GROMACS .gro file of C-alpha atoms in nm:
model
  465
    1MET     CA    1   0.019   0.007  -0.016
    2ASP     CA    2   0.295   0.232   0.106
    3SER     CA    3   0.529   0.306  -0.155
    4SER     CA    4   0.891   0.352  -0.126
    5TRP     CA    5   0.823   0.706  -0.267
    6SER     CA    6   0.561   0.760   0.013
    7ARG     CA    7   0.757   0.601   0.290
    8ASP     CA    8   1.107   0.847   0.198
    9LEU     CA    9   0.828   1.133   0.242
   10GLU     CA   10   0.714   1.028   0.595
   11GLY     CA   11   1.092   0.908   0.700
   12ARG     CA   12   1.173   1.305   0.638
   13LEU     CA   13   0.910   1.415   0.766
   14ASP     CA   14   1.019   1.227   1.105
   15ALA     CA   15   1.365   1.292   1.128
   16GLN     CA   16   1.398   1.690   0.966
   17PRO     CA   17   1.451   1.981   1.235
   18LEU     CA   18   1.207   2.187   1.357
   19GLY     CA   19   1.155   2.484   1.160
   20ALA     CA   20   0.954   2.785   1.060
   21GLY     CA   21   0.698   2.551   0.877
   22HIS     CA   22   0.645   2.332   1.214
   23ARG     CA   23   0.585   2.683   1.411
   24ARG     CA   24   0.347   2.824   1.170
   25VAL     CA   25   0.109   2.537   1.176
   26THR     CA   26   0.164   2.469   1.532
   27LEU     CA   27   0.111   2.883   1.606
   28LEU     CA   28  -0.240   2.886   1.331
   29SER     CA   29  -0.380   2.601   1.471
   30GLY     CA   30  -0.317   2.708   1.828
   31LEU     CA   31  -0.534   3.064   1.774
   32GLY     CA   32  -0.810   2.856   1.706
   33TRP     CA   33  -0.746   2.652   1.975
   34MET     CA   34  -0.733   3.029   2.195
   35PHE     CA   35  -1.040   3.080   2.039
   36ASP     CA   36  -1.229   2.733   2.127
   37ALA     CA   37  -1.114   2.796   2.493
   38MET     CA   38  -1.256   3.138   2.466
   39ASP     CA   39  -1.530   3.067   2.425
   40ILE     CA   40  -1.613   2.770   2.658
   41GLY     CA   41  -1.441   3.014   2.926
   42LEU     CA   42  -1.695   3.277   2.867
   43LEU     CA   43  -1.982   3.078   2.949
   44SER     CA   44  -1.865   3.032   3.310
   45PHE     CA   45  -1.850   3.361   3.339
   46VAL     CA   46  -2.163   3.455   3.182
   47LEU     CA   47  -2.343   3.238   3.388
   48VAL     CA   48  -2.298   3.383   3.709
   49ALA     CA   49  -2.401   3.736   3.554
   50LEU     CA   50  -2.699   3.575   3.388
   51ALA     CA   51  -2.786   3.342   3.702
   52ARG     CA   52  -2.866   3.638   3.868
   53GLU     CA   53  -3.078   3.797   3.588
   54TRP     CA   54  -3.279   3.512   3.499
   55GLU     CA   55  -3.293   3.361   3.840
   56LEU     CA   56  -3.152   3.040   3.754
   57THR     CA   57  -3.107   2.777   4.005
   58GLN     CA   58  -2.789   2.537   4.068
   59GLY     CA   59  -2.942   2.287   3.849
   60GLN     CA   60  -3.027   2.509   3.558
   61VAL     CA   61  -2.662   2.696   3.549
   62GLY     CA   62  -2.522   2.294   3.554
   63LEU     CA   63  -2.741   2.212   3.279
   64ALA     CA   64  -2.658   2.514   3.067
   65ILE     CA   65  -2.259   2.384   3.084
   66SER     CA   66  -2.374   2.025   3.037
   67VAL     CA   67  -2.562   2.108   2.719
   68SER     CA   68  -2.255   2.258   2.547
   69LEU     CA   69  -2.042   1.978   2.637
   70PHE     CA   70  -2.317   1.718   2.521
   71GLY     CA   71  -2.286   1.921   2.167
   72MET     CA   72  -1.900   1.875   2.238
   73PHE     CA   73  -1.926   1.475   2.301
   74VAL     CA   74  -2.148   1.497   1.946
   75GLY     CA   75  -1.894   1.696   1.768
   76ALA     CA   76  -1.592   1.539   1.865
   77ALA     CA   77  -1.705   1.172   1.795
   78ALA     CA   78  -1.835   1.300   1.434
   79SER     CA   79  -1.504   1.540   1.340
   80GLY     CA   80  -1.239   1.253   1.439
   81SER     CA   81  -1.401   1.009   1.148
   82LEU     CA   82  -1.493   1.317   0.938
   83ALA     CA   83  -1.134   1.457   0.911
   84ASP     CA   84  -0.962   1.115   0.823
   85ARG     CA   85  -1.221   1.074   0.571
   86TYR     CA   86  -1.219   1.494   0.435
   87GLY     CA   87  -0.890   1.607   0.567
   88ARG     CA   88  -0.725   1.791   0.865
   89LYS     CA   89  -0.777   2.151   0.760
   90PRO     CA   90  -1.114   2.186   0.647
   91LEU     CA   91  -1.269   2.048   0.958
   92LEU     CA   92  -1.061   2.299   1.144
   93MET     CA   93  -1.187   2.555   0.920
   94ALA     CA   94  -1.562   2.434   0.920
   95THR     CA   95  -1.544   2.366   1.340
   96LEU     CA   96  -1.409   2.705   1.435
   97LEU     CA   97  -1.666   2.849   1.189
   98VAL     CA   98  -1.987   2.702   1.356
   99TYR     CA   99  -1.877   2.752   1.704
  100SER     CA  100  -1.800   3.111   1.635
  101VAL     CA  101  -2.116   3.175   1.432
  102ALA     CA  102  -2.312   3.051   1.692
  103THR     CA  103  -2.159   3.219   2.017
  104GLY     CA  104  -2.286   3.526   1.839
  105LEU     CA  105  -2.617   3.433   1.790
  106THR     CA  106  -2.642   3.309   2.166
  107ALA     CA  107  -2.595   3.700   2.234
  108LEU     CA  108  -2.952   3.739   2.097
  109ALA     CA  109  -3.116   3.479   2.341
  110TRP     CA  110  -3.476   3.543   2.484
  111GLY     CA  111  -3.514   3.255   2.716
  112PHE     CA  112  -3.318   3.017   2.904
  113GLY     CA  113  -3.488   2.689   2.619
  114ALA     CA  114  -3.278   2.946   2.343
  115LEU     CA  115  -2.975   2.957   2.509
  116LEU     CA  116  -2.985   2.535   2.560
  117VAL     CA  117  -3.040   2.494   2.178
  118LEU     CA  118  -2.730   2.766   2.073
  119ARG     CA  119  -2.466   2.652   2.310
  120PHE     CA  120  -2.556   2.265   2.233
  121VAL     CA  121  -2.479   2.409   1.861
  122THR     CA  122  -2.155   2.581   1.963
  123GLY     CA  123  -2.055   2.290   2.127
  124LEU     CA  124  -2.069   2.062   1.786
  125GLY     CA  125  -1.810   2.294   1.673
  126LEU     CA  126  -1.614   2.356   2.022
  127GLY     CA  127  -1.585   1.974   2.069
  128GLY     CA  128  -1.493   1.925   1.718
  129GLU     CA  129  -1.155   2.160   1.647
  130LEU     CA  130  -1.001   2.015   1.936
  131PRO     CA  131  -0.900   1.662   1.877
  132VAL     CA  132  -0.860   1.782   1.437
  133ALA     CA  133  -0.598   2.040   1.524
  134SER     CA  134  -0.388   1.810   1.780
  135THR     CA  135  -0.421   1.514   1.518
  136LEU     CA  136  -0.274   1.817   1.247
  137VAL     CA  137   0.046   1.920   1.471
  138ALA     CA  138   0.104   1.571   1.559
  139GLU     CA  139   0.102   1.435   1.214
  140VAL     CA  140   0.346   1.733   1.094
  141SER     CA  141   0.570   1.766   1.345
  142PRO     CA  142   0.942   1.578   1.377
  143ALA     CA  143   0.993   1.276   1.608
  144ARG     CA  144   1.177   1.436   1.835
  145SER     CA  145   0.993   1.730   1.907
  146ARG     CA  146   0.635   1.565   1.860
  147GLY     CA  147   0.558   1.602   2.208
  148ARG     CA  148   0.684   1.908   2.286
  149MET     CA  149   0.468   2.106   2.023
  150ILE     CA  150   0.124   1.946   2.111
  151VAL     CA  151   0.184   2.060   2.454
  152LEU     CA  152   0.310   2.396   2.358
  153LEU     CA  153  -0.031   2.367   2.055
  154GLU     CA  154  -0.234   2.286   2.409
  155SER     CA  155  -0.094   2.620   2.620
  156PHE     CA  156  -0.317   2.824   2.367
  157TRP     CA  157  -0.605   2.703   2.598
  158ALA     CA  158  -0.460   2.875   2.857
  159TYR     CA  159  -0.468   3.196   2.646
  160GLY     CA  160  -0.832   3.176   2.562
  161TRP     CA  161  -0.923   3.149   2.893
  162ILE     CA  162  -0.755   3.445   3.014
  163LEU     CA  163  -0.904   3.609   2.731
  164ALA     CA  164  -1.246   3.493   2.848
  165ALA     CA  165  -1.146   3.587   3.234
  166LEU     CA  166  -1.097   3.945   3.080
  167ILE     CA  167  -1.389   3.988   2.906
  168GLY     CA  168  -1.561   3.877   3.238
  169TYR     CA  169  -1.383   4.119   3.427
  170LEU     CA  170  -1.368   4.402   3.226
  171VAL     CA  171  -1.683   4.350   3.002
  172ILE     CA  172  -1.992   4.166   3.225
  173PRO     CA  173  -1.967   4.368   3.476
  174GLU     CA  174  -1.994   4.714   3.232
  175PHE     CA  175  -2.191   4.610   2.957
  176GLY     CA  176  -2.360   4.256   3.035
  177TRP     CA  177  -2.371   3.925   2.920
  178ARG     CA  178  -2.485   3.992   2.539
  179VAL     CA  179  -2.164   4.166   2.453
  180ALA     CA  180  -1.983   3.945   2.568
  181PHE     CA  181  -2.112   3.650   2.333
  182ALA     CA  182  -2.084   3.871   2.061
  183ILE     CA  183  -1.778   3.939   2.068
  184GLY     CA  184  -1.758   3.575   2.081
  185ALA     CA  185  -1.844   3.579   1.705
  186LEU     CA  186  -1.535   3.785   1.641
  187PRO     CA  187  -1.296   3.456   1.549
  188ALA     CA  188  -1.518   3.362   1.267
  189LEU     CA  189  -1.307   3.593   1.055
  190TYR     CA  190  -1.011   3.379   1.186
  191VAL     CA  191  -1.102   3.138   0.870
  192LEU     CA  192  -0.997   3.343   0.603
  193VAL     CA  193  -0.631   3.337   0.783
  194LEU     CA  194  -0.663   2.936   0.805
  195ARG     CA  195  -0.761   2.920   0.434
  196ARG     CA  196  -0.469   3.099   0.326
  197GLY     CA  197  -0.171   3.020   0.572
  198LEU     CA  198  -0.230   2.683   0.684
  199PRO     CA  199  -0.130   2.329   0.504
  200GLU     CA  200  -0.292   1.991   0.476
  201SER     CA  201  -0.139   1.721   0.650
  202PRO     CA  202   0.122   1.603   0.435
  203ARG     CA  203   0.057   1.219   0.536
  204TYR     CA  204  -0.329   1.237   0.551
  205LEU     CA  205  -0.273   1.378   0.169
  206LEU     CA  206  -0.038   1.026   0.123
  207ARG     CA  207  -0.307   0.793   0.261
  208ARG     CA  208  -0.594   0.966   0.055
  209GLY     CA  209  -0.328   0.877  -0.273
  210ARG     CA  210  -0.294   1.237  -0.363
  211HIS     CA  211   0.093   1.221  -0.359
  212ALA     CA  212   0.126   1.581  -0.578
  213GLU     CA  213  -0.036   1.761  -0.297
  214ALA     CA  214   0.119   1.541  -0.022
  215ARG     CA  215   0.454   1.728  -0.187
  216GLU     CA  216   0.360   2.037  -0.207
  217ALA     CA  217   0.274   2.007   0.182
  218ALA     CA  218   0.528   1.865   0.295
  219ARG     CA  219   0.720   2.122   0.083
  220ARG     CA  220   0.574   2.418   0.266
  221LEU     CA  221   0.698   2.232   0.626
  222GLY     CA  222   1.041   2.269   0.465
  223VAL     CA  223   1.067   1.863   0.281
  224GLU     CA  224   1.203   1.848  -0.012
  225VAL     CA  225   1.132   1.515  -0.209
  226GLU     CA  226   1.127   1.425  -0.574
  227GLU     CA  227   0.804   1.447  -0.763
  228PRO     CA  228   0.685   1.071  -0.793
  229ASP     CA  229   0.666   0.881  -1.120
  230ILE     CA  230   0.378   0.764  -1.262
  231GLY     CA  231   0.422   0.464  -1.152
  232THR     CA  232   0.450   0.490  -0.813
  233ALA     CA  233   0.146   0.699  -0.846
  234GLN     CA  234  -0.076   0.454  -1.011
  235GLY     CA  235   0.034   0.218  -0.754
  236THR     CA  236  -0.065   0.320  -0.429
  237SER     CA  237  -0.425   0.306  -0.320
  238PRO     CA  238  -0.592   0.573  -0.095
  239VAL     CA  239  -0.682   0.485   0.251
  240SER     CA  240  -1.006   0.566   0.437
  241GLY     CA  241  -1.069   0.634   0.790
  242VAL     CA  242  -1.145   0.319   1.022
  243GLY     CA  243  -1.498   0.301   1.212
  244ILE     CA  244  -1.562   0.286   1.645
  245ARG     CA  245  -1.548  -0.076   1.626
  246ALA     CA  246  -1.176  -0.099   1.441
  247LEU     CA  247  -1.050   0.087   1.769
  248TRP     CA  248  -1.171  -0.171   1.962
  249THR     CA  249  -0.977  -0.476   1.770
  250ALA     CA  250  -0.673  -0.622   1.863
  251PRO     CA  251  -0.442  -0.399   1.724
  252TYR     CA  252  -0.592  -0.055   1.950
  253ALA     CA  253  -0.789  -0.202   2.213
  254ARG     CA  254  -0.589  -0.141   2.496
  255ARG     CA  255  -0.469   0.173   2.394
  256THR     CA  256  -0.834   0.267   2.342
  257ALA     CA  257  -1.003   0.147   2.662
  258MET     CA  258  -0.717   0.371   2.826
  259LEU     CA  259  -0.771   0.697   2.632
  260TRP     CA  260  -1.124   0.668   2.702
  261VAL     CA  261  -1.080   0.591   3.081
  262LEU     CA  262  -0.829   0.920   3.075
  263TRP     CA  263  -1.025   1.140   2.902
  264PHE     CA  264  -1.358   1.054   3.087
  265GLY     CA  265  -1.206   1.123   3.375
  266MET     CA  266  -0.969   1.465   3.273
  267VAL     CA  267  -1.263   1.620   3.102
  268PHE     CA  268  -1.497   1.544   3.422
  269SER     CA  269  -1.239   1.697   3.659
  270TYR     CA  270  -1.183   1.991   3.454
  271TYR     CA  271  -1.514   2.131   3.364
  272GLY     CA  272  -1.665   2.025   3.641
  273ILE     CA  273  -1.377   2.222   3.850
  274PHE     CA  274  -1.295   2.531   3.618
  275THR     CA  275  -1.626   2.630   3.475
  276TRP     CA  276  -1.785   2.622   3.843
  277LEU     CA  277  -1.526   2.807   4.010
  278PRO     CA  278  -1.647   3.147   3.924
  279GLN     CA  279  -1.984   3.064   4.038
  280ILE     CA  280  -1.924   2.875   4.356
  281LEU     CA  281  -1.671   3.238   4.468
  282ALA     CA  282  -1.972   3.401   4.361
  283THR     CA  283  -2.240   3.210   4.588
  284SER     CA  284  -1.917   3.185   4.867
  285GLY     CA  285  -1.941   3.556   4.948
  286TYR     CA  286  -1.720   3.723   4.718
  287SER     CA  287  -1.874   4.008   4.460
  288LEU     CA  288  -1.903   3.945   4.082
  289VAL     CA  289  -1.586   4.149   4.015
  290ARG     CA  290  -1.358   4.028   4.322
  291SER     CA  291  -1.504   3.648   4.191
  292PHE     CA  292  -1.377   3.716   3.827
  293GLU     CA  293  -1.038   3.889   3.957
  294TYR     CA  294  -0.910   3.550   4.168
  295VAL     CA  295  -1.059   3.342   3.869
  296LEU     CA  296  -0.819   3.529   3.646
  297LEU     CA  297  -0.518   3.488   3.850
  298ILE     CA  298  -0.550   3.126   3.890
  299THR     CA  299  -0.577   3.079   3.550
  300LEU     CA  300  -0.262   3.274   3.471
  301ALA     CA  301  -0.095   2.947   3.678
  302GLN     CA  302  -0.209   2.732   3.347
  303ILE     CA  303   0.079   2.878   3.127
  304PRO     CA  304   0.402   2.769   3.347
  305GLY     CA  305   0.205   2.424   3.415
  306TYR     CA  306   0.207   2.407   2.987
  307PHE     CA  307   0.577   2.518   2.996
  308SER     CA  308   0.683   2.259   3.187
  309ALA     CA  309   0.479   1.978   3.112
  310ALA     CA  310   0.662   2.068   2.741
  311TYR     CA  311   1.016   2.059   2.873
  312LEU     CA  312   0.893   1.725   3.077
  313VAL     CA  313   0.747   1.555   2.788
  314GLU     CA  314   1.078   1.492   2.626
  315LYS     CA  315   1.263   1.421   2.917
  316TRP     CA  316   1.053   1.224   3.161
  317GLY     CA  317   0.853   1.093   2.870
  318ARG     CA  318   0.472   1.102   2.893
  319LYS     CA  319   0.349   0.835   3.122
  320ALA     CA  320   0.607   1.003   3.387
  321THR     CA  321   0.507   1.310   3.364
  322LEU     CA  322   0.159   1.280   3.301
  323VAL     CA  323   0.114   1.043   3.601
  324SER     CA  324   0.316   1.278   3.811
  325TYR     CA  325   0.089   1.582   3.728
  326LEU     CA  326  -0.201   1.399   3.776
  327LEU     CA  327  -0.103   1.273   4.145
  328CYS     CA  328  -0.011   1.657   4.204
  329CYS     CA  329  -0.341   1.812   4.075
  330ALA     CA  330  -0.528   1.527   4.302
  331ALA     CA  331  -0.336   1.623   4.624
  332ALA     CA  332  -0.379   2.001   4.503
  333THR     CA  333  -0.756   1.943   4.472
  334LEU     CA  334  -0.794   1.805   4.832
  335VAL     CA  335  -0.608   2.079   4.981
  336PHE     CA  336  -0.822   2.346   4.778
  337GLY     CA  337  -1.158   2.196   4.902
  338LEU     CA  338  -1.028   2.187   5.233
  339ARG     CA  339  -0.862   2.549   5.289
  340GLY     CA  340  -0.973   2.743   5.004
  341PHE     CA  341  -1.335   2.817   5.084
  342GLY     CA  342  -1.318   2.863   5.411
  343ALA     CA  343  -1.453   3.153   5.627
  344GLU     CA  344  -1.091   3.246   5.784
  345THR     CA  345  -0.915   3.188   5.416
  346SER     CA  346  -0.749   3.475   5.326
  347GLY     CA  347  -0.771   3.559   4.914
  348ALA     CA  348  -0.389   3.461   4.903
  349GLU     CA  349  -0.414   3.141   5.013
  350LEU     CA  350  -0.801   3.104   4.786
  351VAL     CA  351  -0.576   3.164   4.530
  352LEU     CA  352  -0.224   3.000   4.560
  353TRP     CA  353  -0.430   2.630   4.630
  354GLY     CA  354  -0.637   2.738   4.296
  355SER     CA  355  -0.340   2.850   4.139
  356LEU     CA  356  -0.136   2.490   4.203
  357VAL     CA  357  -0.488   2.289   4.079
  358SER     CA  358  -0.470   2.531   3.766
  359PHE     CA  359  -0.124   2.475   3.700
  360PHE     CA  360  -0.099   2.052   3.719
  361ASN     CA  361  -0.422   2.009   3.563
  362LEU     CA  362  -0.367   2.216   3.254
  363GLY     CA  363   0.015   2.051   3.207
  364ALA     CA  364  -0.152   1.699   3.247
  365TRP     CA  365  -0.404   1.802   2.934
  366GLY     CA  366  -0.104   1.889   2.739
  367VAL     CA  367   0.050   1.597   2.814
  368VAL     CA  368  -0.305   1.454   2.705
  369TYR     CA  369  -0.351   1.608   2.371
  370GLY     CA  370  -0.042   1.483   2.275
  371TYR     CA  371  -0.039   1.128   2.365
  372THR     CA  372  -0.340   1.057   2.212
  373PRO     CA  373  -0.319   1.088   1.867
  374GLU     CA  374   0.027   0.901   1.873
  375LEU     CA  375  -0.119   0.577   1.991
  376TYR     CA  376  -0.264   0.531   1.635
  377PRO     CA  377  -0.173   0.545   1.247
  378THR     CA  378  -0.247   0.750   1.026
  379ALA     CA  379  -0.519   0.628   0.891
  380ALA     CA  380  -0.723   0.603   1.264
  381ARG     CA  381  -0.583   0.866   1.392
  382GLY     CA  382  -0.839   1.114   1.348
  383SER     CA  383  -1.088   0.842   1.439
  384GLY     CA  384  -0.917   0.767   1.749
  385ALA     CA  385  -0.853   1.093   1.890
  386GLY     CA  386  -1.218   1.226   1.821
  387TRP     CA  387  -1.382   0.956   2.011
  388ALA     CA  388  -1.155   0.941   2.284
  389ALA     CA  389  -1.236   1.323   2.333
  390GLY     CA  390  -1.606   1.263   2.254
  391ILE     CA  391  -1.565   0.992   2.572
  392GLY     CA  392  -1.413   1.295   2.731
  393ARG     CA  393  -1.726   1.490   2.688
  394ILE     CA  394  -1.933   1.220   2.835
  395GLY     CA  395  -1.756   1.289   3.124
  396GLY     CA  396  -1.805   1.674   3.035
  397ILE     CA  397  -2.174   1.637   3.073
  398ALA     CA  398  -2.188   1.475   3.377
  399GLY     CA  399  -1.904   1.679   3.607
  400PRO     CA  400  -2.068   2.009   3.593
  401TYR     CA  401  -2.388   1.921   3.658
  402ALA     CA  402  -2.313   1.631   3.955
  403VAL     CA  403  -2.151   1.943   4.054
  404GLY     CA  404  -2.504   2.167   4.032
  405LEU     CA  405  -2.675   1.860   4.249
  406MET     CA  406  -2.416   1.829   4.525
  407LEU     CA  407  -2.404   2.208   4.563
  408GLY     CA  408  -2.794   2.247   4.614
  409ALA     CA  409  -2.838   1.906   4.822
  410PRO     CA  410  -2.814   1.952   5.190
  411GLY     CA  411  -2.516   1.859   5.405
  412LEU     CA  412  -2.280   1.828   5.057
  413GLY     CA  413  -2.068   2.130   4.955
  414THR     CA  414  -1.754   2.288   4.801
  415LEU     CA  415  -1.544   1.968   5.083
  416ALA     CA  416  -1.756   1.719   4.921
  417VAL     CA  417  -1.707   1.845   4.550
  418PHE     CA  418  -1.320   1.863   4.570
  419SER     CA  419  -1.288   1.534   4.678
  420MET     CA  420  -1.478   1.345   4.444
  421PHE     CA  421  -1.298   1.529   4.170
  422ALA     CA  422  -0.948   1.429   4.362
  423ALA     CA  423  -1.059   1.066   4.383
  424VAL     CA  424  -1.141   1.077   4.011
  425LEU     CA  425  -0.767   1.176   3.927
  426LEU     CA  426  -0.618   0.930   4.152
  427VAL     CA  427  -0.805   0.644   3.913
  428ILE     CA  428  -0.702   0.803   3.590
  429ALA     CA  429  -0.298   0.814   3.721
  430ALA     CA  430  -0.367   0.462   3.821
  431ASN     CA  431  -0.496   0.402   3.483
  432VAL     CA  432  -0.242   0.546   3.278
  433TRP     CA  433   0.054   0.401   3.463
  434LEU     CA  434  -0.072  -0.004   3.450
  435LEU     CA  435  -0.213   0.017   3.086
  436GLY     CA  436  -0.025   0.347   2.910
  437GLU     CA  437   0.274   0.267   2.708
  438GLU     CA  438   0.552   0.514   2.631
  439THR     CA  439   0.606   0.713   2.339
  440ARG     CA  440   0.866   0.942   2.373
  441GLY     CA  441   1.130   0.936   2.110
  442ARG     CA  442   0.937   0.720   1.889
  443THR     CA  443   0.842   0.789   1.510
  444LEU     CA  444   0.426   0.793   1.475
  445ASP     CA  445   0.513   0.516   1.159
  446GLU     CA  446   0.672   0.322   1.442
  447ILE     CA  447   0.405   0.302   1.737
  448SER     CA  448   0.138   0.188   1.496
  449GLU     CA  449   0.397  -0.110   1.353
  450ARG     CA  450   0.390  -0.252   1.666
  451THR     CA  451   0.032  -0.361   1.730
  452ALA     CA  452  -0.135  -0.220   1.359
  453ARG     CA  453   0.215  -0.417   1.161
  454HIS     CA  454   0.097  -0.066   0.969
  455ALA     CA  455  -0.143  -0.135   0.665
  456GLY     CA  456  -0.236  -0.483   0.670
  457ASP     CA  457  -0.427  -0.476   1.016
  458ILE     CA  458  -0.574  -0.167   0.914
  459ARG     CA  459  -0.732  -0.329   0.599
  460LYS     CA  460  -0.842  -0.628   0.874
  461ALA     CA  461  -0.998  -0.344   1.129
  462GLN     CA  462  -1.152  -0.201   0.836
  463ALA     CA  463  -1.304  -0.509   0.739
  464THR     CA  464  -1.473  -0.570   1.065
  465SER     CA  465  -1.599  -0.197   1.119
   0.00000   0.00000   0.00000
């Protein structure tokens, strides 16, 4: 299935030094990632003001968060397969356009029902973009720098949340939540930049039999290869993506199980904690402005969390870095619940423990996004990453909704909430330690060939789909 020309091109993609083309892809994908995070973050700040204006219950606040994440589940599960069929770049642009336009329309929401519908549509685009962007960066990055590049891609999430926090802090108290959502529509214009500046994945183009386009995309990344002759082009048949059943066949089943548990727990804890944090602070006696100020400071800790993980992921490896950060996050989360919200707690102590949760949780997220696409071959990479992210969104639906129920129940409070999240983080750390495998320094072909034996097992997996 793979010609010698195709293997030579993929080998050069893995072996080349990091260059301007790789940085451009990471930057362009990262800015889309940033806008995604800004949109999700906006909801957590908007809901504080909206809950007061519309007199929403805690359960309704949790439902508004969860319906967005249900849309993200559908979007993530669908986008991976679509990216394997139609390409990484078209899906990246389409998903960004969907969530930007839907966010702008949310500024016109006339009631709670309309808000839920529009946030579901927004979630379709938000959930679809992230696995596609990480897959694209993984496929263009050199083997020695792949983990670091994807963690740096994920670091744009912090910039998006900082933008959301700034909008919450500066815009919502002064101009209202509708203006905040209107600002969230502006990223739609960024599609024009992606259309001209972002190349398609050469690996994807090779698997589709589009050799001339693969050569041109590789050239934009700094890799020059001779043009394939007619015989080579005719001798390579395109490979389409695999379905969900193929992800549970013998080559991939253990990896899929580990990733689905990991993603469920990560999204459950992240969205449960951070989408509720502004609301928890506002209901703990802090003013709207002071609550948003504390969340902004806590969010800033995400940036060093990402950069430390980007360094360690190539020094310690994926497993060791991820497990270490998950264990530290579990400890910080438990102490945050114990010490962060007491009557005697100072603002400095609250920010300290919240920042440690933010640092380790988002550092772990950077590793997760880099680790996931490495575990599947090119023909299954979009589907594998998309379905893992989609299963994670089920955790994202459950986490915020569970927080709303727990905070509204008598006898339960923030300590019970954060203790639950600490336990979940411990479980997924054990899951990675027991079922995960190390991928540091290995090419994407080496990783996939250990179990899939490359094209032969892909064909068998497709036959069972």
